[in-house]
mmCIF file with all atom_site columns, C-alpha atoms in Angstrom:
data_model
loop_
_atom_site.group_PDB
_atom_site.id
_atom_site.type_symbol
_atom_site.label_atom_id
_atom_site.label_alt_id
_atom_site.label_comp_id
_atom_site.label_asym_id
_atom_site.label_entity_id
_atom_site.label_seq_id
_atom_site.pdbx_PDB_ins_code
_atom_site.Cartn_x
_atom_site.Cartn_y
_atom_site.Cartn_z
_atom_site.occupancy
_atom_site.B_iso_or_equiv
_atom_site.pdbx_formal_charge
_atom_site.auth_seq_id
_atom_site.auth_comp_id
_atom_site.auth_asym_id
_atom_site.auth_atom_id
_atom_site.pdbx_PDB_model_num
ATOM 1   C CA . UNK A 1 1   ? 10.335  13.142  -4.646  1.00 79.00 ? 1   UNK A CA 1
ATOM 2   C CA . UNK A 1 2   ? 6.581   12.802  -4.822  1.00 85.00 ? 2   UNK A CA 1
ATOM 3   C CA . UNK A 1 3   ? 4.416   14.203  -2.022  1.00 91.00 ? 3   UNK A CA 1
ATOM 4   C CA . UNK A 1 4   ? 0.763   13.215  -1.731  1.00 96.00 ? 4   UNK A CA 1
ATOM 5   C CA . UNK A 1 5   ? -1.628  15.083  0.547   1.00 97.00 ? 5   UNK A CA 1
ATOM 6   C CA . UNK A 1 6   ? -5.015  13.639  1.476   1.00 98.00 ? 6   UNK A CA 1
ATOM 7   C CA . UNK A 1 7   ? -8.098  15.193  3.069   1.00 98.00 ? 7   UNK A CA 1
ATOM 8   C CA . UNK A 1 8   ? -10.031 14.782  5.232   1.00 98.00 ? 8   UNK A CA 1
ATOM 9   C CA . UNK A 1 9   ? -8.258  12.603  7.779   1.00 97.00 ? 9   UNK A CA 1
ATOM 10  C CA . UNK A 1 10  ? -11.603 11.423  9.171   1.00 98.00 ? 10  UNK A CA 1
ATOM 11  C CA . UNK A 1 11  ? -15.019 11.367  7.538   1.00 98.00 ? 11  UNK A CA 1
ATOM 12  C CA . UNK A 1 12  ? -18.295 10.320  9.083   1.00 98.00 ? 12  UNK A CA 1
ATOM 13  C CA . UNK A 1 13  ? -21.406 9.903   6.908   1.00 98.00 ? 13  UNK A CA 1
ATOM 14  C CA . UNK A 1 14  ? -24.878 8.450   7.290   1.00 98.00 ? 14  UNK A CA 1
ATOM 15  C CA . UNK A 1 15  ? -25.640 5.223   5.486   1.00 98.00 ? 15  UNK A CA 1
ATOM 16  C CA . UNK A 1 16  ? -26.834 5.994   1.976   1.00 97.00 ? 16  UNK A CA 1
ATOM 17  C CA . UNK A 1 17  ? -25.010 9.323   1.762   1.00 98.00 ? 17  UNK A CA 1
ATOM 18  C CA . UNK A 1 18  ? -22.040 10.020  -0.502  1.00 98.00 ? 18  UNK A CA 1
ATOM 19  C CA . UNK A 1 19  ? -18.427 10.306  0.616   1.00 98.00 ? 19  UNK A CA 1
ATOM 20  C CA . UNK A 1 20  ? -15.679 12.254  -1.122  1.00 98.00 ? 20  UNK A CA 1
ATOM 21  C CA . UNK A 1 21  ? -11.957 12.027  -0.375  1.00 98.00 ? 21  UNK A CA 1
ATOM 22  C CA . UNK A 1 22  ? -9.512  14.385  -2.050  1.00 98.00 ? 22  UNK A CA 1
ATOM 23  C CA . UNK A 1 23  ? -5.802  14.130  -2.797  1.00 98.00 ? 23  UNK A CA 1
ATOM 24  C CA . UNK A 1 24  ? -3.177  16.367  -4.333  1.00 98.00 ? 24  UNK A CA 1
ATOM 25  C CA . UNK A 1 25  ? 0.219   15.357  -5.632  1.00 96.00 ? 25  UNK A CA 1
ATOM 26  C CA . UNK A 1 26  ? 3.386   17.276  -6.371  1.00 94.00 ? 26  UNK A CA 1
ATOM 27  C CA . UNK A 1 27  ? 5.213   15.441  -9.178  1.00 90.00 ? 27  UNK A CA 1
ATOM 28  C CA . UNK A 1 28  ? 3.755   16.455  -12.535 1.00 88.00 ? 28  UNK A CA 1
ATOM 29  C CA . UNK A 1 29  ? 5.360   13.342  -14.072 1.00 86.00 ? 29  UNK A CA 1
ATOM 30  C CA . UNK A 1 30  ? 3.182   11.010  -11.966 1.00 88.00 ? 30  UNK A CA 1
ATOM 31  C CA . UNK A 1 31  ? 0.809   9.112   -14.245 1.00 87.00 ? 31  UNK A CA 1
ATOM 32  C CA . UNK A 1 32  ? -0.912  6.405   -12.213 1.00 90.00 ? 32  UNK A CA 1
ATOM 33  C CA . UNK A 1 33  ? -3.167  6.961   -9.215  1.00 94.00 ? 33  UNK A CA 1
ATOM 34  C CA . UNK A 1 34  ? -4.585  3.994   -7.289  1.00 95.00 ? 34  UNK A CA 1
ATOM 35  C CA . UNK A 1 35  ? -6.910  4.000   -4.301  1.00 97.00 ? 35  UNK A CA 1
ATOM 36  C CA . UNK A 1 36  ? -6.638  1.433   -1.528  1.00 97.00 ? 36  UNK A CA 1
ATOM 37  C CA . UNK A 1 37  ? -9.078  0.386   1.187   1.00 98.00 ? 37  UNK A CA 1
ATOM 38  C CA . UNK A 1 38  ? -7.614  -1.013  4.373   1.00 97.00 ? 38  UNK A CA 1
ATOM 39  C CA . UNK A 1 39  ? -9.778  -2.739  6.947   1.00 95.00 ? 39  UNK A CA 1
ATOM 40  C CA . UNK A 1 40  ? -8.581  -3.318  10.485  1.00 92.00 ? 40  UNK A CA 1
ATOM 41  C CA . UNK A 1 41  ? -5.932  -6.019  10.683  1.00 88.00 ? 41  UNK A CA 1
ATOM 42  C CA . UNK A 1 42  ? -5.727  -6.450  6.912   1.00 92.00 ? 42  UNK A CA 1
ATOM 43  C CA . UNK A 1 43  ? -3.488  -5.338  4.091   1.00 95.00 ? 43  UNK A CA 1
ATOM 44  C CA . UNK A 1 44  ? -4.502  -2.544  1.684   1.00 96.00 ? 44  UNK A CA 1
ATOM 45  C CA . UNK A 1 45  ? -6.876  -3.665  -1.049  1.00 95.00 ? 45  UNK A CA 1
ATOM 46  C CA . UNK A 1 46  ? -6.859  -1.958  -4.439  1.00 94.00 ? 46  UNK A CA 1
ATOM 47  C CA . UNK A 1 47  ? -10.379 -0.697  -5.131  1.00 96.00 ? 47  UNK A CA 1
ATOM 48  C CA . UNK A 1 48  ? -9.967  1.537   -8.180  1.00 96.00 ? 48  UNK A CA 1
ATOM 49  C CA . UNK A 1 49  ? -7.230  3.301   -10.102 1.00 94.00 ? 49  UNK A CA 1
ATOM 50  C CA . UNK A 1 50  ? -6.900  5.904   -12.820 1.00 94.00 ? 50  UNK A CA 1
ATOM 51  C CA . UNK A 1 51  ? -4.213  6.691   -15.336 1.00 89.00 ? 51  UNK A CA 1
ATOM 52  C CA . UNK A 1 52  ? -3.211  10.146  -16.459 1.00 84.00 ? 52  UNK A CA 1
ATOM 53  C CA . UNK A 1 53  ? -4.813  9.863   -19.881 1.00 84.00 ? 53  UNK A CA 1
ATOM 54  C CA . UNK A 1 54  ? -8.275  9.489   -18.321 1.00 84.00 ? 54  UNK A CA 1
ATOM 55  C CA . UNK A 1 55  ? -10.309 12.121  -16.470 1.00 91.00 ? 55  UNK A CA 1
ATOM 56  C CA . UNK A 1 56  ? -12.827 9.878   -14.749 1.00 95.00 ? 56  UNK A CA 1
ATOM 57  C CA . UNK A 1 57  ? -13.404 6.204   -14.044 1.00 95.00 ? 57  UNK A CA 1
ATOM 58  C CA . UNK A 1 58  ? -16.364 4.507   -12.425 1.00 97.00 ? 58  UNK A CA 1
ATOM 59  C CA . UNK A 1 59  ? -16.933 1.057   -10.973 1.00 95.00 ? 59  UNK A CA 1
ATOM 60  C CA . UNK A 1 60  ? -20.423 0.561   -9.530  1.00 96.00 ? 60  UNK A CA 1
ATOM 61  C CA . UNK A 1 61  ? -20.667 2.827   -6.443  1.00 97.00 ? 61  UNK A CA 1
ATOM 62  C CA . UNK A 1 62  ? -17.063 4.016   -6.670  1.00 98.00 ? 62  UNK A CA 1
ATOM 63  C CA . UNK A 1 63  ? -15.670 6.672   -8.991  1.00 98.00 ? 63  UNK A CA 1
ATOM 64  C CA . UNK A 1 64  ? -12.384 8.480   -9.284  1.00 98.00 ? 64  UNK A CA 1
ATOM 65  C CA . UNK A 1 65  ? -11.717 11.798  -11.001 1.00 97.00 ? 65  UNK A CA 1
ATOM 66  C CA . UNK A 1 66  ? -8.375  13.259  -12.020 1.00 96.00 ? 66  UNK A CA 1
ATOM 67  C CA . UNK A 1 67  ? -7.439  16.851  -12.820 1.00 95.00 ? 67  UNK A CA 1
ATOM 68  C CA . UNK A 1 68  ? -3.851  16.736  -14.107 1.00 93.00 ? 68  UNK A CA 1
ATOM 69  C CA . UNK A 1 69  ? -3.601  20.486  -14.512 1.00 93.00 ? 69  UNK A CA 1
ATOM 70  C CA . UNK A 1 70  ? -4.429  21.104  -10.877 1.00 95.00 ? 70  UNK A CA 1
ATOM 71  C CA . UNK A 1 71  ? -2.740  17.854  -9.699  1.00 95.00 ? 71  UNK A CA 1
ATOM 72  C CA . UNK A 1 72  ? -5.885  16.796  -7.889  1.00 96.00 ? 72  UNK A CA 1
ATOM 73  C CA . UNK A 1 73  ? -7.659  13.449  -7.794  1.00 97.00 ? 73  UNK A CA 1
ATOM 74  C CA . UNK A 1 74  ? -10.677 12.388  -5.801  1.00 98.00 ? 74  UNK A CA 1
ATOM 75  C CA . UNK A 1 75  ? -12.542 9.274   -4.703  1.00 98.00 ? 75  UNK A CA 1
ATOM 76  C CA . UNK A 1 76  ? -16.338 9.333   -4.702  1.00 98.00 ? 76  UNK A CA 1
ATOM 77  C CA . UNK A 1 77  ? -18.384 6.646   -2.972  1.00 98.00 ? 77  UNK A CA 1
ATOM 78  C CA . UNK A 1 78  ? -22.145 6.799   -3.465  1.00 98.00 ? 78  UNK A CA 1
ATOM 79  C CA . UNK A 1 79  ? -24.884 5.066   -1.465  1.00 98.00 ? 79  UNK A CA 1
ATOM 80  C CA . UNK A 1 80  ? -22.455 4.297   1.343   1.00 98.00 ? 80  UNK A CA 1
ATOM 81  C CA . UNK A 1 81  ? -22.915 1.134   3.373   1.00 97.00 ? 81  UNK A CA 1
ATOM 82  C CA . UNK A 1 82  ? -21.551 0.126   6.795   1.00 96.00 ? 82  UNK A CA 1
ATOM 83  C CA . UNK A 1 83  ? -19.089 -2.234  5.110   1.00 96.00 ? 83  UNK A CA 1
ATOM 84  C CA . UNK A 1 84  ? -17.495 0.786   3.416   1.00 98.00 ? 84  UNK A CA 1
ATOM 85  C CA . UNK A 1 85  ? -16.135 1.790   6.837   1.00 98.00 ? 85  UNK A CA 1
ATOM 86  C CA . UNK A 1 86  ? -12.343 1.520   6.611   1.00 98.00 ? 86  UNK A CA 1
ATOM 87  C CA . UNK A 1 87  ? -9.204  3.580   6.057   1.00 98.00 ? 87  UNK A CA 1
ATOM 88  C CA . UNK A 1 88  ? -8.778  4.762   2.475   1.00 98.00 ? 88  UNK A CA 1
ATOM 89  C CA . UNK A 1 89  ? -5.401  5.671   0.989   1.00 98.00 ? 89  UNK A CA 1
ATOM 90  C CA . UNK A 1 90  ? -4.742  7.477   -2.251  1.00 98.00 ? 90  UNK A CA 1
ATOM 91  C CA . UNK A 1 91  ? -1.387  6.988   -3.935  1.00 95.00 ? 91  UNK A CA 1
ATOM 92  C CA . UNK A 1 92  ? 0.683   8.151   -6.862  1.00 93.00 ? 92  UNK A CA 1
ATOM 93  C CA . UNK A 1 93  ? 3.455   6.537   -8.842  1.00 87.00 ? 93  UNK A CA 1
ATOM 94  C CA . UNK A 1 94  ? 6.653   8.565   -9.078  1.00 76.00 ? 94  UNK A CA 1
ATOM 95  C CA . UNK A 1 95  ? 9.961   7.773   -10.703 1.00 67.00 ? 95  UNK A CA 1
ATOM 96  C CA . UNK A 1 96  ? 13.170  7.519   -8.691  1.00 65.00 ? 96  UNK A CA 1
ATOM 97  C CA . UNK A 1 97  ? 16.671  6.451   -9.627  1.00 61.00 ? 97  UNK A CA 1
ATOM 98  C CA . UNK A 1 98  ? 15.869  2.779   -9.097  1.00 60.00 ? 98  UNK A CA 1
ATOM 99  C CA . UNK A 1 99  ? 12.485  2.739   -10.732 1.00 66.00 ? 99  UNK A CA 1
ATOM 100 C CA . UNK A 1 100 ? 8.925   3.724   -9.982  1.00 73.00 ? 100 UNK A CA 1
ATOM 101 C CA . UNK A 1 101 ? 7.639   3.853   -6.432  1.00 82.00 ? 101 UNK A CA 1
ATOM 102 C CA . UNK A 1 102 ? 4.197   4.174   -4.942  1.00 87.00 ? 102 UNK A CA 1
ATOM 103 C CA . UNK A 1 103 ? 3.773   7.133   -2.579  1.00 91.00 ? 103 UNK A CA 1
ATOM 104 C CA . UNK A 1 104 ? 0.733   7.029   -0.305  1.00 95.00 ? 104 UNK A CA 1
ATOM 105 C CA . UNK A 1 105 ? -1.400  9.809   1.072   1.00 97.00 ? 105 UNK A CA 1
ATOM 106 C CA . UNK A 1 106 ? -1.894  10.036  4.829   1.00 97.00 ? 106 UNK A CA 1
ATOM 107 C CA . UNK A 1 107 ? -5.186  8.150   4.822   1.00 98.00 ? 107 UNK A CA 1
ATOM 108 C CA . UNK A 1 108 ? -8.857  8.879   5.536   1.00 98.00 ? 108 UNK A CA 1
ATOM 109 C CA . UNK A 1 109 ? -10.766 7.011   8.224   1.00 98.00 ? 109 UNK A CA 1
ATOM 110 C CA . UNK A 1 110 ? -14.283 6.646   6.810   1.00 98.00 ? 110 UNK A CA 1
ATOM 111 C CA . UNK A 1 111 ? -17.088 5.751   9.181   1.00 98.00 ? 111 UNK A CA 1
ATOM 112 C CA . UNK A 1 112 ? -20.530 4.961   7.810   1.00 98.00 ? 112 UNK A CA 1
ATOM 113 C CA . UNK A 1 113 ? -23.153 5.244   10.514  1.00 96.00 ? 113 UNK A CA 1
ATOM 114 C CA . UNK A 1 114 ? -26.513 3.512   10.528  1.00 90.00 ? 114 UNK A CA 1
ATOM 115 C CA . UNK B 2 1   ? -5.653  -15.653 -8.363  1.00 60.00 ? 1   UNK B CA 1
ATOM 116 C CA . UNK B 2 2   ? -4.710  -12.171 -7.122  1.00 66.00 ? 2   UNK B CA 1
ATOM 117 C CA . UNK B 2 3   ? -3.313  -13.342 -3.826  1.00 92.00 ? 3   UNK B CA 1
ATOM 118 C CA . UNK B 2 4   ? -0.122  -12.383 -2.076  1.00 97.00 ? 4   UNK B CA 1
ATOM 119 C CA . UNK B 2 5   ? 0.501   -14.685 0.873   1.00 97.00 ? 5   UNK B CA 1
ATOM 120 C CA . UNK B 2 6   ? 2.561   -13.638 3.857   1.00 98.00 ? 6   UNK B CA 1
ATOM 121 C CA . UNK B 2 7   ? 3.760   -15.788 6.735   1.00 98.00 ? 7   UNK B CA 1
ATOM 122 C CA . UNK B 2 8   ? 3.660   -15.658 9.645   1.00 97.00 ? 8   UNK B CA 1
ATOM 123 C CA . UNK B 2 9   ? 0.632   -13.473 10.397  1.00 96.00 ? 9   UNK B CA 1
ATOM 124 C CA . UNK B 2 10  ? 2.014   -12.542 13.804  1.00 97.00 ? 10  UNK B CA 1
ATOM 125 C CA . UNK B 2 11  ? 5.560   -12.610 15.158  1.00 97.00 ? 11  UNK B CA 1
ATOM 126 C CA . UNK B 2 12  ? 6.993   -11.711 18.538  1.00 97.00 ? 12  UNK B CA 1
ATOM 127 C CA . UNK B 2 13  ? 10.760  -11.615 18.742  1.00 96.00 ? 13  UNK B CA 1
ATOM 128 C CA . UNK B 2 14  ? 13.435  -10.505 21.164  1.00 95.00 ? 14  UNK B CA 1
ATOM 129 C CA . UNK B 2 15  ? 16.054  -7.944  20.268  1.00 94.00 ? 15  UNK B CA 1
ATOM 130 C CA . UNK B 2 16  ? 18.735  -10.611 19.944  1.00 93.00 ? 16  UNK B CA 1
ATOM 131 C CA . UNK B 2 17  ? 16.671  -12.979 17.809  1.00 93.00 ? 17  UNK B CA 1
ATOM 132 C CA . UNK B 2 18  ? 16.962  -13.702 14.094  1.00 96.00 ? 18  UNK B CA 1
ATOM 133 C CA . UNK B 2 19  ? 13.743  -14.284 12.231  1.00 97.00 ? 19  UNK B CA 1
ATOM 134 C CA . UNK B 2 20  ? 12.457  -14.152 8.666   1.00 98.00 ? 20  UNK B CA 1
ATOM 135 C CA . UNK B 2 21  ? 9.253   -12.947 7.067   1.00 98.00 ? 21  UNK B CA 1
ATOM 136 C CA . UNK B 2 22  ? 8.080   -14.713 3.934   1.00 98.00 ? 22  UNK B CA 1
ATOM 137 C CA . UNK B 2 23  ? 5.996   -13.590 0.979   1.00 98.00 ? 23  UNK B CA 1
ATOM 138 C CA . UNK B 2 24  ? 4.748   -15.589 -1.983  1.00 98.00 ? 24  UNK B CA 1
ATOM 139 C CA . UNK B 2 25  ? 2.786   -14.793 -5.143  1.00 97.00 ? 25  UNK B CA 1
ATOM 140 C CA . UNK B 2 26  ? 1.883   -16.905 -8.147  1.00 93.00 ? 26  UNK B CA 1
ATOM 141 C CA . UNK B 2 27  ? 0.554   -14.207 -10.449 1.00 93.00 ? 27  UNK B CA 1
ATOM 142 C CA . UNK B 2 28  ? 3.669   -14.079 -12.614 1.00 92.00 ? 28  UNK B CA 1
ATOM 143 C CA . UNK B 2 29  ? 4.497   -10.647 -11.228 1.00 93.00 ? 29  UNK B CA 1
ATOM 144 C CA . UNK B 2 30  ? 8.102   -9.561  -11.677 1.00 92.00 ? 30  UNK B CA 1
ATOM 145 C CA . UNK B 2 31  ? 8.166   -6.741  -9.121  1.00 92.00 ? 31  UNK B CA 1
ATOM 146 C CA . UNK B 2 32  ? 7.895   -7.349  -5.387  1.00 94.00 ? 32  UNK B CA 1
ATOM 147 C CA . UNK B 2 33  ? 7.959   -4.906  -2.516  1.00 95.00 ? 33  UNK B CA 1
ATOM 148 C CA . UNK B 2 34  ? 8.366   -4.654  1.234   1.00 97.00 ? 34  UNK B CA 1
ATOM 149 C CA . UNK B 2 35  ? 6.503   -1.925  3.105   1.00 96.00 ? 35  UNK B CA 1
ATOM 150 C CA . UNK B 2 36  ? 6.442   -1.012  6.773   1.00 97.00 ? 36  UNK B CA 1
ATOM 151 C CA . UNK B 2 37  ? 3.265   0.399   8.311   1.00 97.00 ? 37  UNK B CA 1
ATOM 152 C CA . UNK B 2 38  ? 2.984   1.917   11.760  1.00 96.00 ? 38  UNK B CA 1
ATOM 153 C CA . UNK B 2 39  ? -0.403  2.344   13.415  1.00 93.00 ? 39  UNK B CA 1
ATOM 154 C CA . UNK B 2 40  ? -2.616  5.025   11.831  1.00 91.00 ? 40  UNK B CA 1
ATOM 155 C CA . UNK B 2 41  ? 0.046   5.786   9.197   1.00 95.00 ? 41  UNK B CA 1
ATOM 156 C CA . UNK B 2 42  ? 0.336   4.981   5.489   1.00 96.00 ? 42  UNK B CA 1
ATOM 157 C CA . UNK B 2 43  ? 2.614   2.184   4.283   1.00 96.00 ? 43  UNK B CA 1
ATOM 158 C CA . UNK B 2 44  ? 6.233   3.279   3.819   1.00 94.00 ? 44  UNK B CA 1
ATOM 159 C CA . UNK B 2 45  ? 8.310   1.687   1.097   1.00 93.00 ? 45  UNK B CA 1
ATOM 160 C CA . UNK B 2 46  ? 11.381  -0.249  2.250   1.00 96.00 ? 46  UNK B CA 1
ATOM 161 C CA . UNK B 2 47  ? 12.600  -2.291  -0.737  1.00 95.00 ? 47  UNK B CA 1
ATOM 162 C CA . UNK B 2 48  ? 11.705  -2.959  -4.361  1.00 93.00 ? 48  UNK B CA 1
ATOM 163 C CA . UNK B 2 49  ? 12.791  -6.018  -6.308  1.00 94.00 ? 49  UNK B CA 1
ATOM 164 C CA . UNK B 2 50  ? 12.491  -6.072  -10.068 1.00 91.00 ? 50  UNK B CA 1
ATOM 165 C CA . UNK B 2 51  ? 13.190  -9.332  -11.872 1.00 92.00 ? 51  UNK B CA 1
ATOM 166 C CA . UNK B 2 52  ? 14.706  -10.709 -8.662  1.00 95.00 ? 52  UNK B CA 1
ATOM 167 C CA . UNK B 2 53  ? 17.198  -7.858  -8.378  1.00 94.00 ? 53  UNK B CA 1
ATOM 168 C CA . UNK B 2 54  ? 17.076  -5.181  -5.709  1.00 95.00 ? 54  UNK B CA 1
ATOM 169 C CA . UNK B 2 55  ? 16.198  -1.929  -7.456  1.00 91.00 ? 55  UNK B CA 1
ATOM 170 C CA . UNK B 2 56  ? 15.240  0.365   -4.584  1.00 89.00 ? 56  UNK B CA 1
ATOM 171 C CA . UNK B 2 57  ? 16.440  0.438   -0.975  1.00 92.00 ? 57  UNK B CA 1
ATOM 172 C CA . UNK B 2 58  ? 14.872  3.338   0.871   1.00 91.00 ? 58  UNK B CA 1
ATOM 173 C CA . UNK B 2 59  ? 17.853  3.750   3.209   1.00 91.00 ? 59  UNK B CA 1
ATOM 174 C CA . UNK B 2 60  ? 16.630  0.931   5.406   1.00 96.00 ? 60  UNK B CA 1
ATOM 175 C CA . UNK B 2 61  ? 18.903  -0.075  8.340   1.00 96.00 ? 61  UNK B CA 1
ATOM 176 C CA . UNK B 2 62  ? 21.004  -3.165  7.733   1.00 96.00 ? 62  UNK B CA 1
ATOM 177 C CA . UNK B 2 63  ? 19.198  -5.071  10.479  1.00 97.00 ? 63  UNK B CA 1
ATOM 178 C CA . UNK B 2 64  ? 16.571  -5.605  7.757   1.00 98.00 ? 64  UNK B CA 1
ATOM 179 C CA . UNK B 2 65  ? 17.920  -7.788  4.957   1.00 98.00 ? 65  UNK B CA 1
ATOM 180 C CA . UNK B 2 66  ? 15.738  -8.605  1.947   1.00 98.00 ? 66  UNK B CA 1
ATOM 181 C CA . UNK B 2 67  ? 16.152  -11.614 -0.288  1.00 98.00 ? 67  UNK B CA 1
ATOM 182 C CA . UNK B 2 68  ? 14.412  -12.680 -3.498  1.00 97.00 ? 68  UNK B CA 1
ATOM 183 C CA . UNK B 2 69  ? 15.235  -16.373 -4.094  1.00 96.00 ? 69  UNK B CA 1
ATOM 184 C CA . UNK B 2 70  ? 13.034  -16.588 -7.203  1.00 94.00 ? 70  UNK B CA 1
ATOM 185 C CA . UNK B 2 71  ? 10.325  -14.688 -9.020  1.00 91.00 ? 71  UNK B CA 1
ATOM 186 C CA . UNK B 2 72  ? 7.583   -15.959 -6.686  1.00 96.00 ? 72  UNK B CA 1
ATOM 187 C CA . UNK B 2 73  ? 9.247   -15.541 -3.310  1.00 97.00 ? 73  UNK B CA 1
ATOM 188 C CA . UNK B 2 74  ? 10.406  -12.613 -1.248  1.00 98.00 ? 74  UNK B CA 1
ATOM 189 C CA . UNK B 2 75  ? 11.937  -12.831 2.202   1.00 98.00 ? 75  UNK B CA 1
ATOM 190 C CA . UNK B 2 76  ? 12.812  -10.238 4.822   1.00 98.00 ? 76  UNK B CA 1
ATOM 191 C CA . UNK B 2 77  ? 15.470  -11.351 7.273   1.00 98.00 ? 77  UNK B CA 1
ATOM 192 C CA . UNK B 2 78  ? 15.408  -9.650  10.650  1.00 97.00 ? 78  UNK B CA 1
ATOM 193 C CA . UNK B 2 79  ? 18.294  -9.401  13.112  1.00 96.00 ? 79  UNK B CA 1
ATOM 194 C CA . UNK B 2 80  ? 18.965  -7.299  16.194  1.00 95.00 ? 80  UNK B CA 1
ATOM 195 C CA . UNK B 2 81  ? 15.742  -5.323  15.857  1.00 96.00 ? 81  UNK B CA 1
ATOM 196 C CA . UNK B 2 82  ? 14.651  -2.553  18.187  1.00 96.00 ? 82  UNK B CA 1
ATOM 197 C CA . UNK B 2 83  ? 11.247  -2.118  19.841  1.00 97.00 ? 83  UNK B CA 1
ATOM 198 C CA . UNK B 2 84  ? 10.558  0.810   17.490  1.00 97.00 ? 84  UNK B CA 1
ATOM 199 C CA . UNK B 2 85  ? 10.705  -1.650  14.589  1.00 97.00 ? 85  UNK B CA 1
ATOM 200 C CA . UNK B 2 86  ? 7.417   -3.112  15.795  1.00 98.00 ? 86  UNK B CA 1
ATOM 201 C CA . UNK B 2 87  ? 4.930   -2.580  12.955  1.00 97.00 ? 87  UNK B CA 1
ATOM 202 C CA . UNK B 2 88  ? 2.864   -4.264  10.263  1.00 98.00 ? 88  UNK B CA 1
ATOM 203 C CA . UNK B 2 89  ? 5.159   -5.461  7.473   1.00 98.00 ? 89  UNK B CA 1
ATOM 204 C CA . UNK B 2 90  ? 3.436   -5.649  4.128   1.00 98.00 ? 90  UNK B CA 1
ATOM 205 C CA . UNK B 2 91  ? 4.537   -7.417  0.992   1.00 97.00 ? 91  UNK B CA 1
ATOM 206 C CA . UNK B 2 92  ? 3.186   -6.410  -2.398  1.00 95.00 ? 92  UNK B CA 1
ATOM 207 C CA . UNK B 2 93  ? 3.673   -7.449  -5.986  1.00 94.00 ? 93  UNK B CA 1
ATOM 208 C CA . UNK B 2 94  ? 2.947   -6.000  -9.414  1.00 91.00 ? 94  UNK B CA 1
ATOM 209 C CA . UNK B 2 95  ? 3.423   -7.016  -13.012 1.00 88.00 ? 95  UNK B CA 1
ATOM 210 C CA . UNK B 2 96  ? 6.348   -4.606  -13.302 1.00 82.00 ? 96  UNK B CA 1
ATOM 211 C CA . UNK B 2 97  ? 7.724   -1.600  -11.467 1.00 76.00 ? 97  UNK B CA 1
ATOM 212 C CA . UNK B 2 98  ? 5.880   0.782   -13.774 1.00 71.00 ? 98  UNK B CA 1
ATOM 213 C CA . UNK B 2 99  ? 2.355   2.119   -13.483 1.00 61.00 ? 99  UNK B CA 1
ATOM 214 C CA . UNK B 2 100 ? 0.645   -1.194  -12.873 1.00 75.00 ? 100 UNK B CA 1
ATOM 215 C CA . UNK B 2 101 ? -1.602  -2.436  -10.111 1.00 86.00 ? 101 UNK B CA 1
ATOM 216 C CA . UNK B 2 102 ? 0.137   -3.468  -6.900  1.00 90.00 ? 102 UNK B CA 1
ATOM 217 C CA . UNK B 2 103 ? -1.501  -6.181  -4.806  1.00 92.00 ? 103 UNK B CA 1
ATOM 218 C CA . UNK B 2 104 ? -0.786  -6.389  -1.091  1.00 95.00 ? 104 UNK B CA 1
ATOM 219 C CA . UNK B 2 105 ? -0.639  -9.303  1.288   1.00 97.00 ? 105 UNK B CA 1
ATOM 220 C CA . UNK B 2 106 ? -2.343  -9.296  4.675   1.00 96.00 ? 106 UNK B CA 1
ATOM 221 C CA . UNK B 2 107 ? 0.879   -8.395  6.407   1.00 97.00 ? 107 UNK B CA 1
ATOM 222 C CA . UNK B 2 108 ? 2.921   -9.724  9.310   1.00 98.00 ? 108 UNK B CA 1
ATOM 223 C CA . UNK B 2 109 ? 2.283   -8.015  12.640  1.00 97.00 ? 109 UNK B CA 1
ATOM 224 C CA . UNK B 2 110 ? 5.742   -7.831  14.221  1.00 98.00 ? 110 UNK B CA 1
ATOM 225 C CA . UNK B 2 111 ? 6.328   -7.077  17.883  1.00 97.00 ? 111 UNK B CA 1
ATOM 226 C CA . UNK B 2 112 ? 9.885   -6.633  19.136  1.00 97.00 ? 112 UNK B CA 1
ATOM 227 C CA . UNK B 2 113 ? 10.305  -7.092  22.881  1.00 96.00 ? 113 UNK B CA 1
#
């Protein structure tokens, strides 16, 4: 099955700085890679995603890059703000006998300090 | 409307109790999911329903029993749970089981005493 590794597990940045979170996946057949933000006491919220036919996608201060050859994808947050503080999960879709399933990375606790 | 609604938000139950978690979406999604999330861990898939039929069961113990009465509703029936089953239970939905966006509810915080 799919295995998704995520680094770092914690990340502390100053407000206004950039933050980068990196993930690797194992299943070369995976073709959809979403990123979720989870605030304390809430469910994961989809913030951006990328499909395998695209190398980069940007939405305001958030961007995601994908290197299919190396099986790497990364989340970039620019001009970080205190409200960006949360746990971020990368994920990959893999195919099992019953259908496609979402496999999550281990999560990154991002803290944006004033 | 990209909302997945879960009830209740919090639940405390004894090991001999029977309770149910409910999930509802009105986005026309045909795939619905149950995930379990322990503190400081990623969500772990439990069940997938596609077009109201169970398509994936991740070897979940039978004390958890899912049900999909219609395309908008998903239930998780709980019976004879153990304290280690205490966790955040998340429901999600997506247009299909393929590579499409999955939207999560806020979860039910379950405590088994």
